[in-house]
Tab-separated table of C-alpha atoms in Angstrom:
chain	number	residue	atom	x	y	z
A	1	MET	CA	88.798	101.313	90.246
A	2	GLN	CA	90.028	99.439	93.302
A	3	GLY	CA	90.707	96.213	91.448
A	4	THR	CA	90.249	92.744	92.865
A	5	ARG	CA	92.318	93.284	96.019
A	6	SER	CA	90.368	93.083	99.245
A	7	LEU	CA	90.980	95.836	101.770
A	8	VAL	CA	90.541	94.960	105.443
A	9	LEU	CA	90.641	97.274	108.444
A	10	ALA	CA	91.968	95.287	111.408
A	11	SER	CA	89.774	97.163	113.848
A	12	THR	CA	86.182	97.425	114.962
A	13	SER	CA	86.647	101.047	116.098
A	14	ALA	CA	83.826	103.273	114.856
A	15	TYR	CA	86.287	106.186	114.716
A	16	ARG	CA	88.746	104.367	112.437
A	17	ARG	CA	85.959	103.015	110.255
A	18	SER	CA	84.557	106.520	109.792
A	19	LEU	CA	87.991	107.858	108.842
A	20	LEU	CA	88.632	105.105	106.288
A	21	GLU	CA	85.200	105.687	104.748
A	22	ARG	CA	86.421	109.161	103.732
A	23	LEU	CA	88.552	107.522	101.024
A	24	HIS	CA	85.516	106.015	99.199
A	25	LEU	CA	87.153	102.588	99.105
A	26	VAL	CA	85.357	99.273	99.530
A	27	PHE	CA	86.617	97.574	102.684
A	28	GLU	CA	85.590	95.253	105.466
A	29	THR	CA	86.505	95.163	109.125
A	30	ALA	CA	87.859	92.327	111.243
A	31	ARG	CA	88.524	92.189	114.963
A	32	PRO	CA	92.170	91.367	115.744
A	33	GLN	CA	92.873	88.997	118.612
A	34	VAL	CA	95.774	90.850	120.244
A	35	GLU	CA	96.719	91.372	123.883
A	36	GLU	CA	97.095	95.148	124.255
A	37	SER	CA	99.096	95.373	127.468
A	38	ARG	CA	102.316	97.376	127.677
A	39	GLN	CA	105.643	95.571	127.876
A	40	PRO	CA	108.094	96.495	130.687
A	41	ASP	CA	109.795	99.858	130.063
A	42	GLU	CA	108.242	100.074	126.594
A	43	PRO	CA	108.130	103.647	125.234
A	44	PRO	CA	104.657	104.820	124.120
A	45	GLU	CA	105.658	105.130	120.445
A	46	ALA	CA	107.157	101.626	120.436
A	47	MET	CA	104.002	100.216	121.977
A	48	ALA	CA	101.801	101.940	119.375
A	49	GLU	CA	103.876	100.552	116.492
A	50	ARG	CA	104.138	97.042	117.952
A	51	LEU	CA	100.381	96.769	118.480
A	52	ALA	CA	99.539	98.206	115.045
A	53	VAL	CA	101.771	95.563	113.432
A	54	ALA	CA	100.399	92.791	115.664
A	55	LYS	CA	96.795	93.678	114.809
A	56	ALA	CA	97.469	93.753	111.065
A	57	ALA	CA	99.482	90.503	111.208
A	58	ASP	CA	96.779	88.702	113.168
A	59	VAL	CA	94.084	89.597	110.644
A	60	ALA	CA	96.416	88.951	107.679
A	61	ARG	CA	96.522	85.266	108.660
A	62	ARG	CA	92.784	85.082	107.929
A	63	TYR	CA	93.002	86.926	104.578
A	64	PRO	CA	95.706	85.392	102.328
A	65	ASP	CA	95.249	87.865	99.440
A	66	ALA	CA	94.350	91.241	100.899
A	67	LEU	CA	95.702	94.563	102.052
A	68	ILE	CA	95.373	94.732	105.837
A	69	ILE	CA	95.397	98.000	107.794
A	70	GLY	CA	96.350	97.925	111.466
A	71	SER	CA	96.489	100.894	113.799
A	72	ASP	CA	96.953	101.579	117.488
A	73	GLN	CA	97.227	104.763	119.490
A	74	CYS	CA	98.944	105.661	122.757
A	75	ALA	CA	98.298	109.050	124.323
A	76	ALA	CA	101.130	109.999	126.644
A	77	VAL	CA	102.504	112.728	128.855
A	78	GLY	CA	106.198	112.012	128.656
A	79	GLU	CA	106.474	108.251	129.184
A	80	ARG	CA	103.171	108.016	131.094
A	81	ILE	CA	100.469	106.440	128.929
A	82	LEU	CA	96.933	107.711	129.358
A	83	GLY	CA	94.203	105.118	129.339
A	84	LYS	CA	90.530	105.329	128.424
A	85	PRO	CA	88.693	106.567	131.507
A	86	GLY	CA	85.657	104.290	131.250
A	87	GLY	CA	83.477	106.544	133.380
A	88	HIS	CA	82.747	110.080	134.555
A	89	LYS	CA	84.739	110.079	137.808
A	90	GLN	CA	87.884	108.716	136.157
A	91	ALA	CA	87.563	111.173	133.231
A	92	LEU	CA	87.234	114.107	135.640
A	93	GLU	CA	90.355	113.039	137.524
A	94	GLN	CA	92.240	112.485	134.279
A	95	LEU	CA	91.427	115.905	132.838
A	96	ARG	CA	92.193	117.698	136.108
A	97	ALA	CA	95.635	116.053	136.063
A	98	LEU	CA	96.142	117.012	132.399
A	99	SER	CA	95.300	120.702	132.884
A	100	GLY	CA	98.127	122.783	131.375
A	101	GLN	CA	99.954	119.677	130.086
A	102	ARG	CA	101.361	118.682	126.685
A	103	VAL	CA	99.916	115.380	125.459
A	104	VAL	CA	101.427	113.468	122.534
A	105	PHE	CA	99.216	111.017	120.657
A	106	HIS	CA	101.451	108.330	119.114
A	107	THR	CA	99.490	106.575	116.368
A	108	GLY	CA	101.030	103.382	115.042
A	109	LEU	CA	100.097	102.441	111.485
A	110	CYS	CA	100.808	99.225	109.599
A	111	LEU	CA	99.808	98.035	106.127
A	112	ILE	CA	100.424	94.402	105.200
A	113	ASP	CA	100.067	92.906	101.732
A	114	SER	CA	99.248	89.372	102.816
A	115	ALA	CA	99.849	87.969	99.304
A	116	SER	CA	103.431	89.231	98.986
A	117	GLY	CA	104.299	89.644	102.656
A	118	ARG	CA	105.304	93.270	102.100
A	119	GLN	CA	104.839	95.425	105.170
A	120	TRP	CA	104.752	99.172	105.794
A	121	ARG	CA	104.974	100.527	109.348
A	122	ALA	CA	105.364	103.885	111.055
A	123	VAL	CA	104.325	105.985	114.042
A	124	VAL	CA	102.697	109.361	113.404
A	125	PRO	CA	102.781	111.747	116.399
A	126	TYR	CA	100.309	114.528	117.056
A	127	THR	CA	100.654	116.941	119.976
A	128	VAL	CA	97.880	118.640	121.920
A	129	HIS	CA	98.545	121.464	124.384
A	130	ILE	CA	95.850	121.578	127.060
A	131	ARG	CA	94.642	124.857	128.531
A	132	GLU	CA	94.553	125.461	132.266
A	133	LEU	CA	91.176	123.908	133.045
A	134	GLU	CA	88.714	124.641	135.828
A	135	THR	CA	86.744	121.795	137.363
A	136	ALA	CA	83.390	123.363	136.400
A	137	GLU	CA	84.270	123.504	132.691
A	138	ILE	CA	85.589	119.930	132.767
A	139	GLU	CA	82.275	118.830	134.295
A	140	ARG	CA	80.281	120.661	131.597
A	141	TYR	CA	82.437	119.136	128.859
A	142	LEU	CA	82.083	115.602	130.221
A	143	ARG	CA	78.314	115.832	130.621
A	144	LEU	CA	77.905	117.012	127.020
A	145	GLU	CA	80.517	114.845	125.275
A	146	LYS	CA	80.835	111.699	127.440
A	147	PRO	CA	84.284	110.807	126.016
A	148	TYR	CA	84.683	107.759	128.232
A	149	ASP	CA	85.974	105.494	125.438
A	150	CYS	CA	88.660	107.988	124.350
A	151	SER	CA	92.291	107.978	125.509
A	152	GLY	CA	92.914	110.979	127.722
A	153	SER	CA	89.160	111.769	127.770
A	154	PHE	CA	89.547	113.834	124.592
A	155	LYS	CA	87.177	113.647	121.672
A	156	SER	CA	89.005	116.086	119.412
A	157	GLU	CA	86.600	115.660	116.499
A	158	GLY	CA	83.837	116.882	118.804
A	159	LEU	CA	83.710	119.226	121.774
A	160	GLY	CA	87.221	118.294	122.921
A	161	VAL	CA	88.701	121.239	121.042
A	162	VAL	CA	87.370	123.603	123.728
A	163	LEU	CA	89.986	122.144	126.091
A	164	PHE	CA	92.943	122.823	123.820
A	165	ARG	CA	95.316	125.766	123.669
A	166	ARG	CA	96.848	124.561	120.415
A	167	MET	CA	97.585	121.457	118.365
A	168	GLU	CA	100.576	120.552	116.232
A	169	GLY	CA	101.372	117.749	113.817
A	170	ASP	CA	101.497	116.719	110.171
A	171	ASP	CA	98.155	114.907	109.977
A	172	PRO	CA	95.100	115.785	112.104
A	173	THR	CA	93.498	112.411	111.309
A	174	ALA	CA	96.306	110.790	113.321
A	175	LEU	CA	94.804	112.380	116.419
A	176	ILE	CA	91.498	110.565	115.802
A	177	GLY	CA	93.294	107.238	115.311
A	178	LEU	CA	94.099	106.565	111.634
A	179	PRO	CA	96.708	108.724	109.823
A	180	LEU	CA	95.101	108.990	106.392
A	181	ILE	CA	97.816	111.039	104.642
A	182	LEU	CA	100.469	108.359	105.192
A	183	LEU	CA	97.975	105.545	104.621
A	184	CYS	CA	97.007	106.988	101.229
A	185	ALA	CA	100.654	107.059	100.161
A	186	TRP	CA	101.081	103.414	101.149
A	187	LEU	CA	97.864	102.309	99.439
A	188	ARG	CA	99.018	103.963	96.208
A	189	GLU	CA	102.355	102.133	96.523
A	190	ALA	CA	100.369	98.914	96.972
A	191	GLY	CA	98.559	99.541	93.681
A	192	LEU	CA	95.277	101.188	94.635
A	193	ILE	CA	94.039	104.230	92.750
A	194	LEU	CA	93.267	107.196	94.981
A	195	PRO	CA	90.926	108.911	94.654
A	196	PRO	CA	89.093	105.888	93.247
A	197	GLU	CA	87.041	105.900	90.073
A	198	ALA	CA	83.417	106.897	90.552
A	199	PRO	CA	81.053	103.869	90.587
């Protein structure tokens, strides 16, 4: 039983919604109004945490008695943040540049109890080692997967795994954009029962 607390995902991302649905909890989504630009000299992990908190805080103002989940992800090679390509040409260039590289996905997570003001926050890293890639295989991957809305042009839950040499991290769901292992621990601390009672 979830109780009377509302649960709100401060995101309209289909990927994050799909991940949260795995927990069999009743929740709604709300679009946060947050400027997502990087601050000067801001490290990728700091940016991911700041934006996750900002998204949750923005939505929390609209829901005075709810648990609000905010998340943001920065994919980076060193301090260089990888954006979403937006199209085929940009994705091809991005993946050619990433051939043989180590990419760290920094996923910021924040849970706010808007009734009490209590806040949980963290950054969960996940590392992907890219194989040496040939242009022809990048082209085949892009035409099949079309990962143009994904940071780094990777859709790891789909065909993106063919590009990887190996992956490392504590929670593979962090790579997709919502670290469920840590989130479950926080939701239990906030009073939710997981797994929930069957309806």
